[in-house]
Every structure is written in C-alpha cells, then in structure tokens.
XYZ file of C-alpha atoms in Angstrom:
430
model
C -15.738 0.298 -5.580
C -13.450 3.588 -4.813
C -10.545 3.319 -3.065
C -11.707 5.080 -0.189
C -14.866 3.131 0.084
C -12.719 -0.269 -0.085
C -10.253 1.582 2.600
C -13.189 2.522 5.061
C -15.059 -1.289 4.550
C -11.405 -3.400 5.020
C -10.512 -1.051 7.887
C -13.924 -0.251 10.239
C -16.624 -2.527 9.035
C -20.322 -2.411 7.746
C -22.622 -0.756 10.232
C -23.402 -3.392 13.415
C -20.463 -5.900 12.570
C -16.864 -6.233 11.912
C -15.218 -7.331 8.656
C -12.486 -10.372 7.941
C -9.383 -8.491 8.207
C -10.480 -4.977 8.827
C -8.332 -3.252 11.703
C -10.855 -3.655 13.925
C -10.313 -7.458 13.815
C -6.669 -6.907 14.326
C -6.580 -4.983 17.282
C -10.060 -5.528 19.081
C -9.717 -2.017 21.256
C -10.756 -0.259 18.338
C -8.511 2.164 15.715
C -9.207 5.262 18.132
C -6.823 3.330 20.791
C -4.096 2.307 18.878
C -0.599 3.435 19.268
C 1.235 4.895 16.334
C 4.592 5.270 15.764
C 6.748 6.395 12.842
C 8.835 3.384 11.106
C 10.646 6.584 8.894
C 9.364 4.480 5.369
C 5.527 4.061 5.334
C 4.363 6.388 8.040
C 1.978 5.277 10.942
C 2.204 1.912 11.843
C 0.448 0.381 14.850
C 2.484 -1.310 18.252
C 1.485 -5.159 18.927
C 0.877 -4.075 22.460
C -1.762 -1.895 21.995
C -3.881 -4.423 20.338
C -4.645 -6.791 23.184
C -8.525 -8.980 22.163
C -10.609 -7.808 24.602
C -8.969 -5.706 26.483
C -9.344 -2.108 25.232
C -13.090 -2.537 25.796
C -12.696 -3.881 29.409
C -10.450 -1.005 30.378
C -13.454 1.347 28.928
C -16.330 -0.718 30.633
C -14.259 -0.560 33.844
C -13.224 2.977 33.908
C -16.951 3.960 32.895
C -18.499 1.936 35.658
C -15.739 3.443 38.342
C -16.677 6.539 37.443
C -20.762 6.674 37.589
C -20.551 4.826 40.871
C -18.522 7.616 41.809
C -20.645 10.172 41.322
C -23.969 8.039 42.829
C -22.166 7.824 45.628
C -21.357 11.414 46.044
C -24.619 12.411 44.713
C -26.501 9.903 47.503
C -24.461 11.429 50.046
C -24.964 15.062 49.097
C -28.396 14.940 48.428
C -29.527 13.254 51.370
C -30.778 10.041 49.167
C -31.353 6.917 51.599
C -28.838 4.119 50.987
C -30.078 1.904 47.879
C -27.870 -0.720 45.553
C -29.857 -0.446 42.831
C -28.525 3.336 41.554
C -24.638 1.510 42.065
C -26.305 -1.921 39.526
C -26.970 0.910 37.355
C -24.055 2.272 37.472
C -22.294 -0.920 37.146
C -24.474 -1.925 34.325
C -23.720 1.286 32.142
C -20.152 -0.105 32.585
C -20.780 -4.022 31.672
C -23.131 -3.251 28.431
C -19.433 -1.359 27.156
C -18.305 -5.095 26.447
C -19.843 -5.267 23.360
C -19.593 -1.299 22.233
C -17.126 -2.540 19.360
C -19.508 -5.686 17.630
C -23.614 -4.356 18.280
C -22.630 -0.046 18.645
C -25.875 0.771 17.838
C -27.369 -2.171 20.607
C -24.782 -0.512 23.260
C -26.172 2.903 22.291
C -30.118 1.721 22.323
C -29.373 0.004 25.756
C -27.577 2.864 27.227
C -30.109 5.728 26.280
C -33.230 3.272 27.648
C -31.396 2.847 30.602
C -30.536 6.558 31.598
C -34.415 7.097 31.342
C -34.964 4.119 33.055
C -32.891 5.122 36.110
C -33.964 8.644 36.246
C -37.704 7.036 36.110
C -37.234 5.611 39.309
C -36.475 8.091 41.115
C -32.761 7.444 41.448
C -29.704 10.335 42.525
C -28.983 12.160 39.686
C -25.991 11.400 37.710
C -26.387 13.507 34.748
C -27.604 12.463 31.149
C -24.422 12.589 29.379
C -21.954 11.009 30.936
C -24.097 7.828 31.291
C -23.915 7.421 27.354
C -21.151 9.308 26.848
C -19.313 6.399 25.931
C -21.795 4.596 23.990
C -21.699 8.007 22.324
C -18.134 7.274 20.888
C -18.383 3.879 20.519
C -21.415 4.344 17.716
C -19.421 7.700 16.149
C -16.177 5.594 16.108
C -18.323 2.883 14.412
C -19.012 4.765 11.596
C -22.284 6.099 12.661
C -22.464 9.091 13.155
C -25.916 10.191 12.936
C -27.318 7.532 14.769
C -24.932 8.847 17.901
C -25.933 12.776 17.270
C -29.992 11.721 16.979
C -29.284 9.640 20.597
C -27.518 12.567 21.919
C -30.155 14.944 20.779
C -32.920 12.630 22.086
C -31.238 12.548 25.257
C -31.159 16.219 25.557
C -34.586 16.992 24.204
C -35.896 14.605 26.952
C -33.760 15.810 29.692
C -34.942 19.267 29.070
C -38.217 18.938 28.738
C -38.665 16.603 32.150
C -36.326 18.953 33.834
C -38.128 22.369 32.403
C -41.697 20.580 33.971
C -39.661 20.327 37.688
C -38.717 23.931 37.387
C -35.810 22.788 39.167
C -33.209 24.236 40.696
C -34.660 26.825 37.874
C -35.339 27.568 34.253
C -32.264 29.476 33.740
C -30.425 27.285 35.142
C -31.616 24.138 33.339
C -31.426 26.491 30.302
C -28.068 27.288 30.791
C -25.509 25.440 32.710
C -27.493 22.133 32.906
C -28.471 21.934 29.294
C -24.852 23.508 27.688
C -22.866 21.204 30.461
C -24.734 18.031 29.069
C -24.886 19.333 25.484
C -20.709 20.036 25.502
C -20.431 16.125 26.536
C -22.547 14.727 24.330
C -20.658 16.894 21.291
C -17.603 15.825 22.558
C -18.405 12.345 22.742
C -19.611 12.488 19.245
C -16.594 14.867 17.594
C -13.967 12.513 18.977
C -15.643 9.120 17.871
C -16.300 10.686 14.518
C -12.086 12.424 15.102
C -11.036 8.571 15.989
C -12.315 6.887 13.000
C -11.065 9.764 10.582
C -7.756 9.184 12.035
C -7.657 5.361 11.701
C -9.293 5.603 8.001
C -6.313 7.723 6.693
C -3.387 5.871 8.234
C -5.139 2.165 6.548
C -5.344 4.403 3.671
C -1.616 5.689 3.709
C -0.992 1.971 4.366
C -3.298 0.550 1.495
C -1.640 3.369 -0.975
C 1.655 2.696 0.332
C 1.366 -1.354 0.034
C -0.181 -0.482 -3.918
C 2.568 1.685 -5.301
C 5.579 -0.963 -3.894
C 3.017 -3.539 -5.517
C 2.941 -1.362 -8.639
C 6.717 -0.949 -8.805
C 7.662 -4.709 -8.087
C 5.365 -5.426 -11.307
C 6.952 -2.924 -13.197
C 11.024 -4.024 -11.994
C 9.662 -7.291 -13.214
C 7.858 -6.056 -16.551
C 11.673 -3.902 -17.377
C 13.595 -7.246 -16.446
C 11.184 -9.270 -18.483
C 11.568 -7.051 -21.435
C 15.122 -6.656 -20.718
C 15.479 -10.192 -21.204
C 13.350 -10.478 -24.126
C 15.846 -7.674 -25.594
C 18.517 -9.937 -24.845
C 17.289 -12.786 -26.468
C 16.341 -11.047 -29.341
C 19.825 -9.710 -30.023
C 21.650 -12.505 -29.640
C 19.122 -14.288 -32.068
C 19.752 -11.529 -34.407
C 23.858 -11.437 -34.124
C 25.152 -14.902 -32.965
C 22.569 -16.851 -34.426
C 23.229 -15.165 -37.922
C 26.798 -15.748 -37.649
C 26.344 -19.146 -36.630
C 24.426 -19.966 -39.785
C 27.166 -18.319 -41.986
C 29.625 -20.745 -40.106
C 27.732 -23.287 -40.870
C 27.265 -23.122 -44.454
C 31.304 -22.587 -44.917
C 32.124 -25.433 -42.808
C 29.804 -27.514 -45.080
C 31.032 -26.010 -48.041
C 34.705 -26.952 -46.833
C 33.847 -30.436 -45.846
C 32.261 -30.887 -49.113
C 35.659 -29.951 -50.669
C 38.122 -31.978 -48.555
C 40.051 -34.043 -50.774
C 38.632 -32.760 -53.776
C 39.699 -28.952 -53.919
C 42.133 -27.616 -51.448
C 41.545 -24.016 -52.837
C 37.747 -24.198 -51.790
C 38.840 -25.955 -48.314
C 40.896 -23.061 -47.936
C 38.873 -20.404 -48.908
C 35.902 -22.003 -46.155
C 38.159 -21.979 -43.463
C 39.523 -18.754 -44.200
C 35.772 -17.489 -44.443
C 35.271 -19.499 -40.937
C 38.145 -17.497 -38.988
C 36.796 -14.273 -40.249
C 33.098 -14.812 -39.214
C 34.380 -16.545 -36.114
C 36.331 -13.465 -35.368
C 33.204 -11.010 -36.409
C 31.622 -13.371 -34.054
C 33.657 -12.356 -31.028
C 33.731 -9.200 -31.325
C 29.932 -9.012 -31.337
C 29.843 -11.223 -28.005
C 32.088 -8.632 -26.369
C 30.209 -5.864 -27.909
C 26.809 -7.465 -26.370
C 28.854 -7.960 -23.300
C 29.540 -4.232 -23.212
C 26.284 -3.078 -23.459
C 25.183 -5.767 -20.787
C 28.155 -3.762 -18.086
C 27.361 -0.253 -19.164
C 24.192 1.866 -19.955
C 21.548 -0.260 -22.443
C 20.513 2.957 -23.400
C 23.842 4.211 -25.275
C 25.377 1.607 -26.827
C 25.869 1.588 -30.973
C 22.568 0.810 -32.829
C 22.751 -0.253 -35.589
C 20.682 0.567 -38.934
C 19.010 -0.229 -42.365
C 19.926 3.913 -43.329
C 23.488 2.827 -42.585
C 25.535 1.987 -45.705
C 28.403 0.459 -43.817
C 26.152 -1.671 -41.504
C 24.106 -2.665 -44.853
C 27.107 -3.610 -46.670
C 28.544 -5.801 -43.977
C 25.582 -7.456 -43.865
C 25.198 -8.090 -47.800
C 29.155 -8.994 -47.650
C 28.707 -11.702 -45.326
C 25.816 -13.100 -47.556
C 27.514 -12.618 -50.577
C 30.256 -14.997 -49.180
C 28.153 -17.767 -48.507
C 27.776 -17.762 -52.621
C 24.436 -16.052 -52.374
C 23.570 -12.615 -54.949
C 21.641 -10.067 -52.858
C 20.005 -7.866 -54.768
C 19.839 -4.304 -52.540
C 17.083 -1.605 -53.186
C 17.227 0.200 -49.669
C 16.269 4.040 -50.515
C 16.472 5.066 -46.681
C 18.675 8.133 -45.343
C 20.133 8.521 -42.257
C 17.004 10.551 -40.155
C 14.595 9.733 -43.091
C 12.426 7.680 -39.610
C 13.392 7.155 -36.201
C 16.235 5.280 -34.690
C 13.762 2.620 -33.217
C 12.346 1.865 -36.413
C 15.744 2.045 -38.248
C 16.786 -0.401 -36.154
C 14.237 -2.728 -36.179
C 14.289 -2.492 -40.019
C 17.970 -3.413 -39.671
C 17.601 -6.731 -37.312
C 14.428 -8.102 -40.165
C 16.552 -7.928 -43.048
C 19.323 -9.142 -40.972
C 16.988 -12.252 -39.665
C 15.364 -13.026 -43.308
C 18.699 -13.524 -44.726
C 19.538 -15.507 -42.013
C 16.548 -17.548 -42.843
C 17.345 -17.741 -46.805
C 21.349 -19.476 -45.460
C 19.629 -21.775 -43.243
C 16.472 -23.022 -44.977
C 15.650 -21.089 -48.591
C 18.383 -22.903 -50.636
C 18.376 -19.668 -52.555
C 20.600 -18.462 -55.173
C 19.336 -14.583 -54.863
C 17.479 -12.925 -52.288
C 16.371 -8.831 -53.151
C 16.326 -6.370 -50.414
C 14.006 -3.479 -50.807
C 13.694 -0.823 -48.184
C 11.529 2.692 -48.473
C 9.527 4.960 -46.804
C 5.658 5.380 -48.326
C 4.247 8.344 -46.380
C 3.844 7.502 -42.833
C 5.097 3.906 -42.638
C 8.203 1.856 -43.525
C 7.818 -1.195 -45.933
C 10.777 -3.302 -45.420
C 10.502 -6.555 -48.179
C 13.029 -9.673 -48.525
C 12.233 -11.941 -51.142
C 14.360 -15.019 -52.503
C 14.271 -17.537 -55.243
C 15.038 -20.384 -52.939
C 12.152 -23.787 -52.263
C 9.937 -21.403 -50.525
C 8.936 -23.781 -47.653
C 6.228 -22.051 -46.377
C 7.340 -21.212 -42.875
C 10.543 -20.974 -43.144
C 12.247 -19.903 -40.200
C 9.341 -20.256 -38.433
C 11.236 -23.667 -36.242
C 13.066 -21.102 -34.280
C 12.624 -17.859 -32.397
C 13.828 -15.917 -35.542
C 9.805 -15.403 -37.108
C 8.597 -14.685 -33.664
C 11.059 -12.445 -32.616
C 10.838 -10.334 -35.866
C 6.949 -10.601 -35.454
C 7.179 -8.964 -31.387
C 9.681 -6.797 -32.403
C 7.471 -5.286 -34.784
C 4.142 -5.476 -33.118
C 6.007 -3.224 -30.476
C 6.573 -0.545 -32.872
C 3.218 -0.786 -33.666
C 3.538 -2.639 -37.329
C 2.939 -5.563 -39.048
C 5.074 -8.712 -40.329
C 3.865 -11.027 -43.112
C 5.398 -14.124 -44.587
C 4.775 -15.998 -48.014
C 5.774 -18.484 -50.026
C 5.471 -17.973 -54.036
C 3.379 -20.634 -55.996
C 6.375 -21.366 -58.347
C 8.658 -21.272 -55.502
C 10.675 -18.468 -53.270
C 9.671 -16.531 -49.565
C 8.757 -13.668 -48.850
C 8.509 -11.220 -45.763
C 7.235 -8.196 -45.270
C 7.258 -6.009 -42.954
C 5.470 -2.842 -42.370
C 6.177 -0.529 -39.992
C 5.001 3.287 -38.949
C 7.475 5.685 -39.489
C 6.510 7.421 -36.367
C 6.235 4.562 -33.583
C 3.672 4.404 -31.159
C 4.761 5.553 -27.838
C-alpha cells in the first residue's frame, strides 16, 4: 500500500464508515473543523478543544436548521403562503438528518436530495434547491466522495431546471440565469470546499505520518551507530587488552614455574610482566582517548606497518614462541579499513596460538592476489580444532571480516597445527 493511500485510509476512512484511529475518530467534527496551530517542530498540529464527540455535527445540524426555517418563514410571509408547520418540520428535518453527515455521508446526501423534491412536491414556499443540501453537499465531498456529491448536485440542478423551465416562472431567462447560476455557484461551492477540507486534513496527517517516520528512522539508526559503536568497542579491547592479558599470563606462569629453581628466569618473567603491564596501560589510555575525542581520527593501526608488525612479533617472540613473518604489504598497497582489519586477525590468531596452540612456531603470511587480501596464520602447536573459538576472539575476527565483505576460515592439520585464513577484498564494500 503507498504511503499516501495508507495516509488517506488511517486519516478519513473507507467510503460510508470511519476507521480505528483515523482523525475522524479523534476529533468527531470532522478534519475540515479542526484548529491548527504551529508547535515550530512538526508543523500543524490540532487543539483538544476543537475536537469535542458530537459536537461539531450538532453545531452544523443546528445552524442548518436555523437557517432554512429562516428563509420559510420569510418566504411564507412574502409570498402570501397560508400558515403551515409542515414547510418549518422540513426545515427542521434538513437540520436533524446532519447528525449523522460524518458516519452514513452518502445516506445524509440520499435523504437530503429526496427530501428537497419531496418538499417542493407538495407544494411548499420555496426555499431554493441548494442550500437545502448544501451541507450534505460537503459532508459527502469531505468524506472522500466526491463524485457522488457533484452527480447529487447535478441531479438537483437538472431537476430544478427542468420543473422550473415547465412553470415558465418568473421566466426562462430568469430561471436560465440568475436562478440556475445562483443554485449552481452553491452547489460548486459546497462541493470545492468539502473536496478543499479533506485535501487540507490529508496533507497535515501526512506531514504528521512523514514527520513521526523519519524521527522513527533516526532513533533506529542512533541506536544501530551506538550498537555498532559498542560492538567496535568490544572488539578492540578483545584485540588489545585481551592479547596482552594472555602474554601476562604465560610470563607469570613461566615465572612461577621457576621460583625456587632459577632466579634468572623469575627475573626475566617479571621483568617481561612490568613491560607488557606497562604496554598494557598505555593502550587503556590510548582506547580511553579515542573514547573522549573523535572515533574517527585516532591512530590505526596496520599489517603494512613495519613498526606495528614488529611490536607485535616482539611480544610473541618473548613468550618463547618463533614467528615466522612473510607479510609482502606496503603502506597504500589496500585501504586503511582492510589494513586494519588485517592487522587486529594476525594480532587475534597469535593471541590464540599463547593461549591454546601450545606452539613452538607460528608463520605469518600476508599479500595481496589481485583484488583481495589473503591474510594466513598457521602454527605447529595441538591444533585443537576450534581453538579460540571459547571466546569472542573467532567471532569477532569472523564479523569483522564479514563487514568488509570477506571471508574467515579456520583448520586444524591432520598431523597437528591451526590454521586461519582470512580473505578479504582489497576494495571493501561500501
């Protein structure tokens, strides 16, 4: 359904009836009498007192039936008619039939045109033939339908015309001219300002619809950027703390291993434990940093880096493990993004070969094979199949990927070792 077909059937209703929670529900008097007034953010809103159940339509039965007893009275009197009630029940019955204008239109508009035929049948003063429909006229054009109100106008007309054309009276110009155009101008203006009303009432629920969509549209995507903000954030201090955690780890083991035994080692571990510990602060600041200032510009870091490489292969290295680097990547050779996420795999698979691999080597190979980037870790450690895979270190690699539009792949050699592989396009997806 189009937007402007779900906007017209919420707001006005299905021909003959009123929908849950259209506007015409809400405020009972009908769009064309509501009050608007600016709020300075969404437009046209509507006033609570204009939308009183009931009582728009009893204003407009009220005023309609004042009126046409009005003018039978003055028409009685000037036309030397004998004193009769029954032109004044008409008159108050054009009125009372209003009542239900908004819920049966097209019944108010049947009963209305019948009974100006009716009335003029028997005999009765003349009141015109407009302005006893006139408001049934609005009511169905308000409603949404349209051409029923012009064909009931035109009928109207067409009869008047011809019944007044066979009287000849006052005479045929005159019923040609001023009658006719005088009836024919009410009628049109009935019709162009029930059709006017409901434009105006279908473009403010649309400016309200559209408006009430786009802050539902930007709520979902604040929440979508803090999501993936968060996601980010979990992902990086994975990446950082979590791999200098493990390092910790494996020294501290190393060291407790040696107490007693060799002081040199002990020394050595603890030593080894001060400096990641340190590296390790200076990373949570760094994070913290980027957390206070622009996400946007803080230092990336990358596989095409020698000094970032290095430092990672140092730390490794430490933790009595060979790593065995074959990286072939320049700085520009792909895109930051996928630099990067090259950066935080190999960073996470060696992370997995100190916690789980048992490994005394681990290769690194890095290069670029036409349009993608195959980044591969392998070790010589148990090869638990899985490794890694009991924390957010597999899964994390795997999304971080999948958003670059690549692949990760994990295996674990028949005579032992993992592997992972990831490939990547060298041009990510936007």
């Amino acid at each position: 359904m189009s937007l402007d077909r779900r906007l017209v059937t919420r707001t006005l209703g299905y021909v003959g009836g009123r929908q849950p929670g259209s506007l015409t529900d809400d405020c009972p008097g009908g769009p064309w009498l509501l009050l608007w007034t600016h709020d300075g953010k969404s437009g046209m809103t509507t006033t609570g007192a204009a939308c009183r159940p009931g009582h728009i339509d009893l204003v407009v039965s009220g005023v309609t039936a004042v009126v046409l007893v009005g003018v039978v009275a003055i028409s009685q009197m000037g036309g030397g008619f004998p004193p009769d009630p029954v032109p004044y029940l008409f008159a108050v019955g054009f009125g009372a039939v209003l009542m239900l204008r908004r819920r049966m239109p097209i019944t108010v508009l049947t009963l209305s045109v019948l009974g100006t035929f009716a009335y003029y049948a028997l005999d009765h003063p003349p009141i015109g033939v407009a302005l006893p429909v006139f408001a049934a006229l609005y009511s169905t054009a308000e409603a949404g339908l349209t051409r029923w109100a012009v064909g009931a106008g035109v009928v109207v007309l067409v009869a008047s015309l011809y019944f007044r054309l066979r009287e000849a009276l006052p005479s045929p110009g005159y019923v040609l001219g001023t009658d006719t155009m005088s009836n024919a101008a009410l009628v049109a203006a009935a019709v162009a300002l029930g059709y006017g009303s409901r434009a105006r009432a279908v473009r403010a629920a649309r400016e309200r619809e559209i408006a009430e969509l786009t802050a539902a549209q930007h709520e979902r995507e604040v929440e979508l950027r803090i999501r993936r903000e968060r996601e980010d954030l979990s992902r990086e201090l994975h990446d950082t703390l979590g791999h200098d955690l493990s390092v910790i780890a494996l020294h501290a083991g190393v060291g407790a291993e040696a107490v007693g035994r060799d002081d040199e080692t002990v020394a050595t571990a603890i030593e080894r434990i001060r400096q990641q510990s340190t590296r390790s602060l200076q990373e949570l600041r760094r994070l913290v940093r980027i957390l206070r200032s622009d996400p946007t510009r803080h230092e990336v870091r990358v596989l095409s880096s020698r000094s970032d490489l290095d430092s990672l292969v140092t730390r490794i290295e430490e933790a009595a493990i060979r790593v065995r680097s074959d990286v072939t990547l320049s700085p520009g050779s792909v895109p930051v993004a996928v630099d990067a996420a090259a950066f935080r795999i190999v960073q996470e698979a060696l992370t997995n070969v100190l916690r789980h691999a048992e490994a005394s080597t681990v290769r690194v190979r890095a290069a670029r094979n036409g349009d993608v980037l195959r980044v591969v870790v392998e070790d010589d450690g148990r090869g638990v199949s899985g490794a890694g895979s009991t924390g957010f270190g597999l899964s994390g690699m795997t999304d971080r990927v999948r958003l670059l539009g690549g692949t990760v792949q994990t295996a674990s050699g028949p005579g032992g070792g993992f592997t992972v592989e990831a490939v990547i396009p060298a041009e990510p997806r936007s």
